[in-house]
């Protein structure tokens, strides 16, 4: 069994951290059915610090085993020198999907139509969710508590 580490290289190491773009081939090698890759979180907002992890989300054509995501995240982390959180967009909540696609950091798209269709679906689902929970949110706002 291959074991990956998420430890950062020592600060005196001459190893240069790869850019996010240089990690894309590693991710695609680990999960070839990837249709899109998104960057989100502190790196997408330009607010990362030395201890920030790298938040990536993927859209895949097929259902992915959790172990495959974990192993790929560990492989990415070993190359990046920082922890990597890898989210499967197909299994994320509507709210999380919306936060990720509106971070406006799509790094890779295999098929523009498929990416656009998925993003349109997320916007529609999020709008429907907001309509469905509007009364609940209004009630919470009026009472001042959940």
CSV table of N, CA and C in Angstrom, one decimal:
chain,number,residue,atom,x,y,z
A,1,UNK,N,0.8,-1.2,0.0
A,1,UNK,CA,0.0,0.0,0.0
A,1,UNK,C,0.9,1.2,0.0
A,2,UNK,N,0.6,2.2,-0.8
A,2,UNK,CA,1.3,3.4,-0.9
A,2,UNK,C,0.8,4.4,0.1
A,3,UNK,N,1.7,5.0,0.8
A,3,UNK,CA,1.3,5.9,1.9
A,3,UNK,C,1.8,7.3,1.5
A,4,UNK,N,0.9,8.3,1.5
A,4,UNK,CA,1.2,9.7,1.2
A,4,UNK,C,1.2,10.5,2.5
A,5,UNK,N,2.1,11.5,2.5
A,5,UNK,CA,2.2,12.4,3.6
A,5,UNK,C,1.7,13.7,3.3
A,6,UNK,N,1.1,14.5,4.2
A,6,UNK,CA,0.7,15.8,4.0
A,6,UNK,C,1.6,16.8,4.6
A,7,UNK,N,2.8,16.3,5.1
A,7,UNK,CA,3.7,17.2,5.8
A,7,UNK,C,4.4,18.1,4.7
A,8,UNK,N,4.5,19.4,5.2
A,8,UNK,CA,5.2,20.4,4.3
A,8,UNK,C,6.7,20.1,4.4
A,9,UNK,N,7.4,20.4,3.3
A,9,UNK,CA,8.9,20.3,3.3
A,9,UNK,C,9.4,21.3,4.3
A,10,UNK,N,10.6,21.0,4.9
A,10,UNK,CA,11.2,22.0,5.9
A,10,UNK,C,11.4,23.3,5.2
A,11,UNK,N,11.4,24.4,6.0
A,11,UNK,CA,11.5,25.7,5.4
A,11,UNK,C,12.8,26.0,4.8
A,12,UNK,N,13.8,25.2,5.2
A,12,UNK,CA,15.1,25.4,4.5
A,12,UNK,C,15.3,24.5,3.3
A,13,UNK,N,14.2,23.9,2.9
A,13,UNK,CA,14.3,23.0,1.7
A,13,UNK,C,14.3,23.9,0.4
A,14,UNK,N,15.1,23.4,-0.5
A,14,UNK,CA,15.2,24.1,-1.8
A,14,UNK,C,14.0,23.8,-2.7
A,15,UNK,N,13.2,22.8,-2.3
A,15,UNK,CA,12.1,22.5,-3.2
A,15,UNK,C,11.1,23.6,-3.3
A,16,UNK,N,10.7,23.9,-4.5
A,16,UNK,CA,9.8,25.0,-4.8
A,16,UNK,C,8.4,24.4,-4.9
A,17,UNK,N,7.4,25.0,-4.2
A,17,UNK,CA,6.0,24.5,-4.3
A,17,UNK,C,5.5,24.7,-5.7
A,18,UNK,N,4.8,23.7,-6.2
A,18,UNK,CA,4.2,23.8,-7.5
A,18,UNK,C,3.0,24.8,-7.5
A,19,UNK,N,2.7,25.4,-8.6
A,19,UNK,CA,1.5,26.2,-8.7
A,19,UNK,C,0.3,25.3,-8.8
A,20,UNK,N,-0.8,25.8,-8.5
A,20,UNK,CA,-2.0,25.0,-8.6
A,20,UNK,C,-2.2,24.4,-10.0
A,21,UNK,N,-1.9,25.2,-11.0
A,21,UNK,CA,-2.0,24.7,-12.3
A,21,UNK,C,-1.1,23.4,-12.6
A,22,UNK,N,0.0,23.4,-11.9
A,22,UNK,CA,0.9,22.2,-12.1
A,22,UNK,C,0.4,21.0,-11.4
A,23,UNK,N,-0.6,21.1,-10.5
A,23,UNK,CA,-1.2,20.0,-9.9
A,23,UNK,C,-2.3,19.3,-10.7
A,24,UNK,N,-2.8,20.1,-11.7
A,24,UNK,CA,-3.9,19.5,-12.5
A,24,UNK,C,-3.6,18.2,-13.2
A,25,UNK,N,-2.4,18.0,-13.8
A,25,UNK,CA,-2.1,16.7,-14.4
A,25,UNK,C,-2.1,15.6,-13.4
A,26,UNK,N,-1.7,15.9,-12.2
A,26,UNK,CA,-1.6,14.9,-11.1
A,26,UNK,C,-3.0,14.5,-10.8
A,27,UNK,N,-3.9,15.4,-10.6
A,27,UNK,CA,-5.3,15.1,-10.3
A,27,UNK,C,-6.0,14.3,-11.4
A,28,UNK,N,-5.7,14.8,-12.7
A,28,UNK,CA,-6.3,14.0,-13.8
A,28,UNK,C,-5.8,12.6,-14.0
A,29,UNK,N,-4.5,12.4,-13.6
A,29,UNK,CA,-3.9,11.1,-13.6
A,29,UNK,C,-4.6,10.2,-12.6
A,30,UNK,N,-4.9,10.8,-11.4
A,30,UNK,CA,-5.5,10.0,-10.3
A,30,UNK,C,-7.0,9.8,-10.6
A,31,UNK,N,-7.7,10.8,-11.2
A,31,UNK,CA,-9.1,10.7,-11.4
A,31,UNK,C,-9.4,11.1,-12.9
A,32,UNK,N,-9.1,10.2,-13.9
A,32,UNK,CA,-9.3,10.6,-15.3
A,32,UNK,C,-10.7,10.9,-15.7
A,33,UNK,N,-11.7,10.5,-15.0
A,33,UNK,CA,-13.1,10.9,-15.4
A,33,UNK,C,-13.5,12.3,-14.9
A,34,UNK,N,-12.5,13.1,-14.5
A,34,UNK,CA,-12.7,14.5,-14.1
A,34,UNK,C,-13.2,15.3,-15.3
A,35,UNK,N,-14.3,16.0,-15.1
A,35,UNK,CA,-14.8,16.9,-16.1
A,35,UNK,C,-14.4,18.3,-15.9
A,36,UNK,N,-14.3,18.7,-14.6
A,36,UNK,CA,-13.9,20.1,-14.2
A,36,UNK,C,-13.2,20.1,-12.9
A,37,UNK,N,-12.4,21.1,-12.7
A,37,UNK,CA,-11.7,21.3,-11.4
A,37,UNK,C,-11.9,22.8,-11.1
A,38,UNK,N,-12.3,23.0,-9.8
A,38,UNK,CA,-12.5,24.4,-9.3
A,38,UNK,C,-11.6,24.6,-8.1
A,39,UNK,N,-11.1,25.8,-8.0
A,39,UNK,CA,-10.3,26.2,-6.8
A,39,UNK,C,-11.3,27.1,-6.0
A,40,UNK,N,-11.4,26.8,-4.6
A,40,UNK,CA,-12.2,27.7,-3.8
A,40,UNK,C,-11.5,27.9,-2.5
A,41,UNK,N,-12.1,28.6,-1.5
A,41,UNK,CA,-11.5,28.8,-0.2
A,41,UNK,C,-10.5,30.0,-0.3
A,42,UNK,N,-9.6,30.0,0.7
A,42,UNK,CA,-8.7,31.1,0.9
A,42,UNK,C,-7.8,31.3,-0.3
A,43,UNK,N,-7.4,30.3,-1.0
A,43,UNK,CA,-6.5,30.5,-2.2
A,43,UNK,C,-7.3,31.2,-3.3
A,44,UNK,N,-8.6,30.8,-3.5
A,44,UNK,CA,-9.4,31.5,-4.5
A,44,UNK,C,-9.7,32.9,-4.2
A,45,UNK,N,-9.8,33.2,-2.9
A,45,UNK,CA,-10.1,34.6,-2.5
A,45,UNK,C,-8.8,35.5,-2.4
A,46,UNK,N,-7.6,34.8,-2.6
A,46,UNK,CA,-6.4,35.6,-2.4
A,46,UNK,C,-6.1,35.9,-1.0
A,47,UNK,N,-6.6,35.1,0.0
A,47,UNK,CA,-6.4,35.3,1.4
A,47,UNK,C,-5.7,34.2,2.1
A,48,UNK,N,-4.9,33.4,1.3
A,48,UNK,CA,-4.2,32.3,1.9
A,48,UNK,C,-3.0,32.7,2.8
A,49,UNK,N,-2.6,31.9,3.7
A,49,UNK,CA,-1.5,32.2,4.5
A,49,UNK,C,-0.6,30.9,4.6
A,50,UNK,N,0.5,30.8,5.2
A,50,UNK,CA,1.4,29.6,5.1
A,50,UNK,C,0.7,28.4,5.6
A,51,UNK,N,-0.2,28.5,6.5
A,51,UNK,CA,-0.9,27.3,7.1
A,51,UNK,C,-2.2,26.9,6.3
A,52,UNK,N,-2.5,27.7,5.3
A,52,UNK,CA,-3.8,27.4,4.6
A,52,UNK,C,-3.7,26.1,3.8
A,53,UNK,N,-4.8,25.4,3.8
A,53,UNK,CA,-4.9,24.2,3.0
A,53,UNK,C,-5.3,24.6,1.6
A,54,UNK,N,-5.3,23.7,0.7
A,54,UNK,CA,-5.7,24.0,-0.7
A,54,UNK,C,-7.0,23.3,-0.9
A,55,UNK,N,-8.0,24.1,-1.3
A,55,UNK,CA,-9.4,23.6,-1.5
A,55,UNK,C,-9.6,23.4,-3.0
A,56,UNK,N,-9.9,22.2,-3.4
A,56,UNK,CA,-10.2,21.9,-4.8
A,56,UNK,C,-11.5,21.1,-4.8
A,57,UNK,N,-12.2,21.3,-5.9
A,57,UNK,CA,-13.5,20.6,-6.1
A,57,UNK,C,-13.4,20.0,-7.5
A,58,UNK,N,-13.9,18.8,-7.7
A,58,UNK,CA,-14.0,18.2,-9.0
A,58,UNK,C,-15.4,17.8,-9.4
A,59,UNK,N,-15.7,17.9,-10.6
A,59,UNK,CA,-16.9,17.4,-11.2
A,59,UNK,C,-16.5,16.2,-12.0
A,60,UNK,N,-17.0,15.0,-11.7
A,60,UNK,CA,-16.7,13.8,-12.4
A,60,UNK,C,-17.9,13.2,-13.1
A,61,UNK,N,-17.6,12.5,-14.2
A,61,UNK,CA,-18.6,11.8,-15.0
A,61,UNK,C,-19.3,10.7,-14.2
A,62,UNK,N,-18.6,10.1,-13.3
A,62,UNK,CA,-19.1,8.9,-12.6
A,62,UNK,C,-19.0,9.1,-11.1
A,63,UNK,N,-19.7,8.3,-10.4
A,63,UNK,CA,-19.6,8.3,-8.9
A,63,UNK,C,-18.2,7.8,-8.5
A,64,UNK,N,-17.6,8.5,-7.6
A,64,UNK,CA,-16.3,8.2,-7.2
A,64,UNK,C,-16.2,7.6,-5.8
A,65,UNK,N,-15.4,6.6,-5.6
A,65,UNK,CA,-15.2,6.0,-4.3
A,65,UNK,C,-14.5,7.1,-3.4
A,66,UNK,N,-14.9,7.1,-2.1
A,66,UNK,CA,-14.3,8.1,-1.2
A,66,UNK,C,-12.8,7.8,-1.1
A,67,UNK,N,-12.4,6.5,-1.2
A,67,UNK,CA,-11.0,6.2,-1.0
A,67,UNK,C,-10.2,6.8,-2.2
A,68,UNK,N,-10.7,6.8,-3.4
A,68,UNK,CA,-10.0,7.4,-4.5
A,68,UNK,C,-9.8,8.9,-4.3
A,69,UNK,N,-10.9,9.6,-3.8
A,69,UNK,CA,-10.7,11.0,-3.5
A,69,UNK,C,-9.6,11.2,-2.5
A,70,UNK,N,-9.7,10.5,-1.4
A,70,UNK,CA,-8.7,10.6,-0.3
A,70,UNK,C,-7.3,10.4,-0.8
A,71,UNK,N,-7.1,9.3,-1.6
A,71,UNK,CA,-5.7,8.9,-2.1
A,71,UNK,C,-5.2,10.0,-3.0
A,72,UNK,N,-6.1,10.5,-3.9
A,72,UNK,CA,-5.7,11.6,-4.8
A,72,UNK,C,-5.4,12.9,-4.0
A,73,UNK,N,-6.2,13.2,-3.0
A,73,UNK,CA,-5.9,14.4,-2.2
A,73,UNK,C,-4.5,14.3,-1.5
A,74,UNK,N,-4.2,13.1,-1.0
A,74,UNK,CA,-2.9,12.8,-0.4
A,74,UNK,C,-1.8,13.0,-1.4
A,75,UNK,N,-2.0,12.5,-2.6
A,75,UNK,CA,-0.9,12.6,-3.6
A,75,UNK,C,-0.7,14.1,-4.0
A,76,UNK,N,-1.8,14.8,-4.1
A,76,UNK,CA,-1.7,16.2,-4.4
A,76,UNK,C,-1.0,17.0,-3.3
A,77,UNK,N,-1.3,16.6,-2.0
A,77,UNK,CA,-0.7,17.3,-0.9
A,77,UNK,C,0.8,17.0,-0.8
A,78,UNK,N,1.2,15.8,-1.2
A,78,UNK,CA,2.6,15.5,-1.2
A,78,UNK,C,3.4,16.3,-2.2
A,79,UNK,N,2.7,16.6,-3.3
A,79,UNK,CA,3.4,17.5,-4.3
A,79,UNK,C,3.3,19.0,-4.0
A,80,UNK,N,2.2,19.4,-3.4
A,80,UNK,CA,2.0,20.8,-3.1
A,80,UNK,C,2.7,21.2,-1.8
A,81,UNK,N,2.9,20.3,-0.9
A,81,UNK,CA,3.5,20.7,0.4
A,81,UNK,C,2.6,21.3,1.3
A,82,UNK,N,1.3,21.2,1.1
A,82,UNK,CA,0.2,21.7,2.0
A,82,UNK,C,-0.9,20.7,1.9
A,83,UNK,N,-1.7,20.7,3.0
A,83,UNK,CA,-2.9,19.8,3.0
A,83,UNK,C,-3.8,20.2,1.8
A,84,UNK,N,-4.5,19.2,1.3
A,84,UNK,CA,-5.4,19.4,0.2
A,84,UNK,C,-6.8,18.8,0.6
A,85,UNK,N,-7.8,19.6,0.5
A,85,UNK,CA,-9.2,19.2,0.6
A,85,UNK,C,-9.7,19.0,-0.8
A,86,UNK,N,-10.2,17.8,-1.1
A,86,UNK,CA,-10.7,17.5,-2.4
A,86,UNK,C,-12.2,17.2,-2.3
A,87,UNK,N,-13.0,18.0,-2.9
A,87,UNK,CA,-14.5,17.8,-2.8
A,87,UNK,C,-15.0,17.3,-4.1
A,88,UNK,N,-15.9,16.3,-4.0
A,88,UNK,CA,-16.6,15.8,-5.2
A,88,UNK,C,-17.9,16.6,-5.3
A,89,UNK,N,-18.0,17.4,-6.3
A,89,UNK,CA,-19.1,18.3,-6.5
A,89,UNK,C,-20.4,17.5,-6.7
A,90,UNK,N,-20.4,16.3,-7.2
A,90,UNK,CA,-21.6,15.5,-7.4
A,90,UNK,C,-22.2,15.1,-6.1
A,91,UNK,N,-21.4,15.1,-5.0
A,91,UNK,CA,-22.0,14.7,-3.7
A,91,UNK,C,-22.0,15.8,-2.7
A,92,UNK,N,-21.7,17.0,-3.1
A,92,UNK,CA,-21.7,18.1,-2.2
A,92,UNK,C,-23.2,18.7,-2.1
A,93,UNK,N,-23.4,19.4,-1.1
A,93,UNK,CA,-24.8,20.0,-0.9
A,93,UNK,C,-24.9,21.1,-2.0
A,94,UNK,N,-26.2,21.5,-2.2
A,94,UNK,CA,-26.4,22.6,-3.1
A,94,UNK,C,-25.7,23.9,-2.7
A,95,UNK,N,-25.8,24.2,-1.4
A,95,UNK,CA,-25.1,25.4,-0.9
A,95,UNK,C,-23.6,25.3,-1.2
A,96,UNK,N,-23.0,24.2,-0.9
A,96,UNK,CA,-21.6,24.1,-1.1
A,96,UNK,C,-21.2,24.2,-2.6
A,97,UNK,N,-22.0,23.5,-3.5
A,97,UNK,CA,-21.8,23.6,-4.9
A,97,UNK,C,-21.9,25.1,-5.4
A,98,UNK,N,-22.8,25.8,-4.9
A,98,UNK,CA,-23.0,27.2,-5.2
A,98,UNK,C,-21.8,28.0,-4.8
A,99,UNK,N,-21.3,27.8,-3.6
A,99,UNK,CA,-20.2,28.5,-3.1
A,99,UNK,C,-18.9,28.3,-3.9
A,100,UNK,N,-18.8,27.0,-4.4
A,100,UNK,CA,-17.6,26.6,-5.2
A,100,UNK,C,-17.7,27.2,-6.6
A,101,UNK,N,-18.8,27.1,-7.2
A,101,UNK,CA,-18.8,27.5,-8.6
A,101,UNK,C,-18.9,29.1,-8.7
A,102,UNK,N,-19.3,29.8,-7.7
A,102,UNK,CA,-19.3,31.2,-7.7
A,102,UNK,C,-18.0,31.8,-7.2
A,103,UNK,N,-17.1,31.0,-6.8
A,103,UNK,CA,-15.8,31.5,-6.4
A,103,UNK,C,-15.0,31.9,-7.7
A,104,UNK,N,-15.6,31.6,-8.9
A,104,UNK,CA,-15.1,32.0,-10.1
A,104,UNK,C,-13.6,31.6,-10.4
A,105,UNK,N,-13.3,30.4,-10.0
A,105,UNK,CA,-11.9,29.9,-10.2
A,105,UNK,C,-12.0,28.5,-10.8
A,106,UNK,N,-12.6,28.4,-11.9
A,106,UNK,CA,-12.6,27.1,-12.6
A,106,UNK,C,-11.2,27.0,-13.3
A,107,UNK,N,-10.5,25.9,-12.9
A,107,UNK,CA,-9.1,25.7,-13.4
A,107,UNK,C,-9.0,24.9,-14.6
A,108,UNK,N,-10.0,24.0,-14.8
A,108,UNK,CA,-10.0,23.0,-15.8
A,108,UNK,C,-11.4,22.7,-16.2
A,109,UNK,N,-11.7,22.5,-17.5
A,109,UNK,CA,-13.0,22.0,-18.0
A,109,UNK,C,-12.7,21.2,-19.2
A,110,UNK,N,-13.1,19.9,-19.2
A,110,UNK,CA,-12.9,19.0,-20.3
A,110,UNK,C,-13.9,19.3,-21.4
A,111,UNK,N,-15.1,19.7,-21.0
A,111,UNK,CA,-16.2,19.9,-22.0
A,111,UNK,C,-17.0,21.1,-21.5
A,112,UNK,N,-16.9,22.2,-22.2
A,112,UNK,CA,-17.6,23.4,-21.9
A,112,UNK,C,-19.1,23.3,-21.7
A,113,UNK,N,-19.7,22.5,-22.6
A,113,UNK,CA,-21.1,22.3,-22.5
A,113,UNK,C,-21.5,21.6,-21.2
A,114,UNK,N,-20.8,20.5,-20.8
A,114,UNK,CA,-21.0,19.8,-19.6
A,114,UNK,C,-20.8,20.7,-18.4
A,115,UNK,N,-19.8,21.5,-18.4
A,115,UNK,CA,-19.5,22.4,-17.3
A,115,UNK,C,-20.6,23.4,-17.2
A,116,UNK,N,-21.0,24.0,-18.3
A,116,UNK,CA,-22.1,25.0,-18.3
A,116,UNK,C,-23.4,24.4,-17.8
A,117,UNK,N,-23.7,23.2,-18.3
A,117,UNK,CA,-24.9,22.5,-17.9
A,117,UNK,C,-25.0,22.3,-16.4
A,118,UNK,N,-23.8,21.8,-15.8
A,118,UNK,CA,-23.8,21.6,-14.4
A,118,UNK,C,-23.9,22.9,-13.6
A,119,UNK,N,-23.2,23.9,-14.0
A,119,UNK,CA,-23.3,25.2,-13.3
A,119,UNK,C,-24.7,25.8,-13.4
A,120,UNK,N,-25.4,25.6,-14.6
A,120,UNK,CA,-26.8,26.1,-14.7
A,120,UNK,C,-27.7,25.3,-13.7
A,121,UNK,N,-27.5,24.0,-13.6
A,121,UNK,CA,-28.2,23.2,-12.7
A,121,UNK,C,-28.1,23.6,-11.3
A,122,UNK,N,-26.8,23.9,-10.9
A,122,UNK,CA,-26.6,24.4,-9.5
A,122,UNK,C,-27.3,25.7,-9.3
A,123,UNK,N,-27.2,26.7,-10.2
A,123,UNK,CA,-27.9,27.9,-10.0
A,123,UNK,C,-29.4,27.7,-9.9
A,124,UNK,N,-30.0,26.8,-10.7
A,124,UNK,CA,-31.4,26.5,-10.6
A,124,UNK,C,-31.8,25.9,-9.3
A,125,UNK,N,-31.0,24.9,-8.9
A,125,UNK,CA,-31.2,24.2,-7.6
A,125,UNK,C,-31.1,25.1,-6.4
A,126,UNK,N,-30.1,26.0,-6.5
A,126,UNK,CA,-30.0,27.0,-5.4
A,126,UNK,C,-31.1,28.0,-5.3
A,127,UNK,N,-31.6,28.4,-6.5
A,127,UNK,CA,-32.8,29.4,-6.5
A,127,UNK,C,-34.0,28.6,-5.9
A,128,UNK,N,-34.2,27.4,-6.3
A,128,UNK,CA,-35.3,26.6,-5.8
A,128,UNK,C,-35.2,26.4,-4.3
A,129,UNK,N,-34.0,26.1,-3.8
A,129,UNK,CA,-33.7,25.9,-2.4
A,129,UNK,C,-34.1,27.2,-1.6
A,130,UNK,N,-33.7,28.3,-2.1
A,130,UNK,CA,-33.9,29.6,-1.5
A,130,UNK,C,-35.4,29.9,-1.4
A,131,UNK,N,-36.2,29.5,-2.5
A,131,UNK,CA,-37.6,29.7,-2.5
A,131,UNK,C,-38.3,28.8,-1.4
A,132,UNK,N,-37.8,27.6,-1.3
A,132,UNK,CA,-38.3,26.6,-0.4
A,132,UNK,C,-38.1,27.0,1.1
A,133,UNK,N,-36.9,27.6,1.4
A,133,UNK,CA,-36.6,27.9,2.7
A,133,UNK,C,-36.9,29.3,3.1
A,134,UNK,N,-37.4,30.1,2.2
A,134,UNK,CA,-37.7,31.6,2.5
A,134,UNK,C,-38.5,31.8,3.7
A,135,UNK,N,-39.6,31.0,3.8
A,135,UNK,CA,-40.5,31.2,5.0
A,135,UNK,C,-39.8,30.8,6.3
A,136,UNK,N,-39.0,29.8,6.3
A,136,UNK,CA,-38.3,29.3,7.5
A,136,UNK,C,-37.3,30.4,7.9
A,137,UNK,N,-36.5,30.9,6.9
A,137,UNK,CA,-35.5,32.0,7.2
A,137,UNK,C,-36.2,33.3,7.7
A,138,UNK,N,-37.4,33.6,7.2
A,138,UNK,CA,-38.1,34.7,7.6
A,138,UNK,C,-38.6,34.5,9.1
A,139,UNK,N,-39.0,33.3,9.4
A,139,UNK,CA,-39.5,33.0,10.8
A,139,UNK,C,-38.3,33.1,11.7
A,140,UNK,N,-37.2,32.6,11.4
A,140,UNK,CA,-36.0,32.7,12.2
A,140,UNK,C,-35.6,34.2,12.4
A,141,UNK,N,-35.6,35.0,11.4
A,141,UNK,CA,-35.3,36.4,11.5
A,141,UNK,C,-36.2,37.1,12.4
A,142,UNK,N,-37.5,36.8,12.3
A,142,UNK,CA,-38.5,37.5,13.2
A,142,UNK,C,-38.4,37.1,14.6
A,143,UNK,N,-38.1,35.8,14.9
A,143,UNK,CA,-37.9,35.3,16.3
A,143,UNK,C,-36.6,35.7,16.9
A,144,UNK,N,-35.6,35.8,16.0
A,144,UNK,CA,-34.2,36.2,16.4
A,144,UNK,C,-33.5,34.9,16.9
A,145,UNK,N,-34.0,33.8,16.7
A,145,UNK,CA,-33.3,32.5,17.0
A,145,UNK,C,-33.8,31.4,16.2
A,146,UNK,N,-33.1,30.3,16.2
A,146,UNK,CA,-33.5,29.1,15.5
A,146,UNK,C,-34.5,28.3,16.2
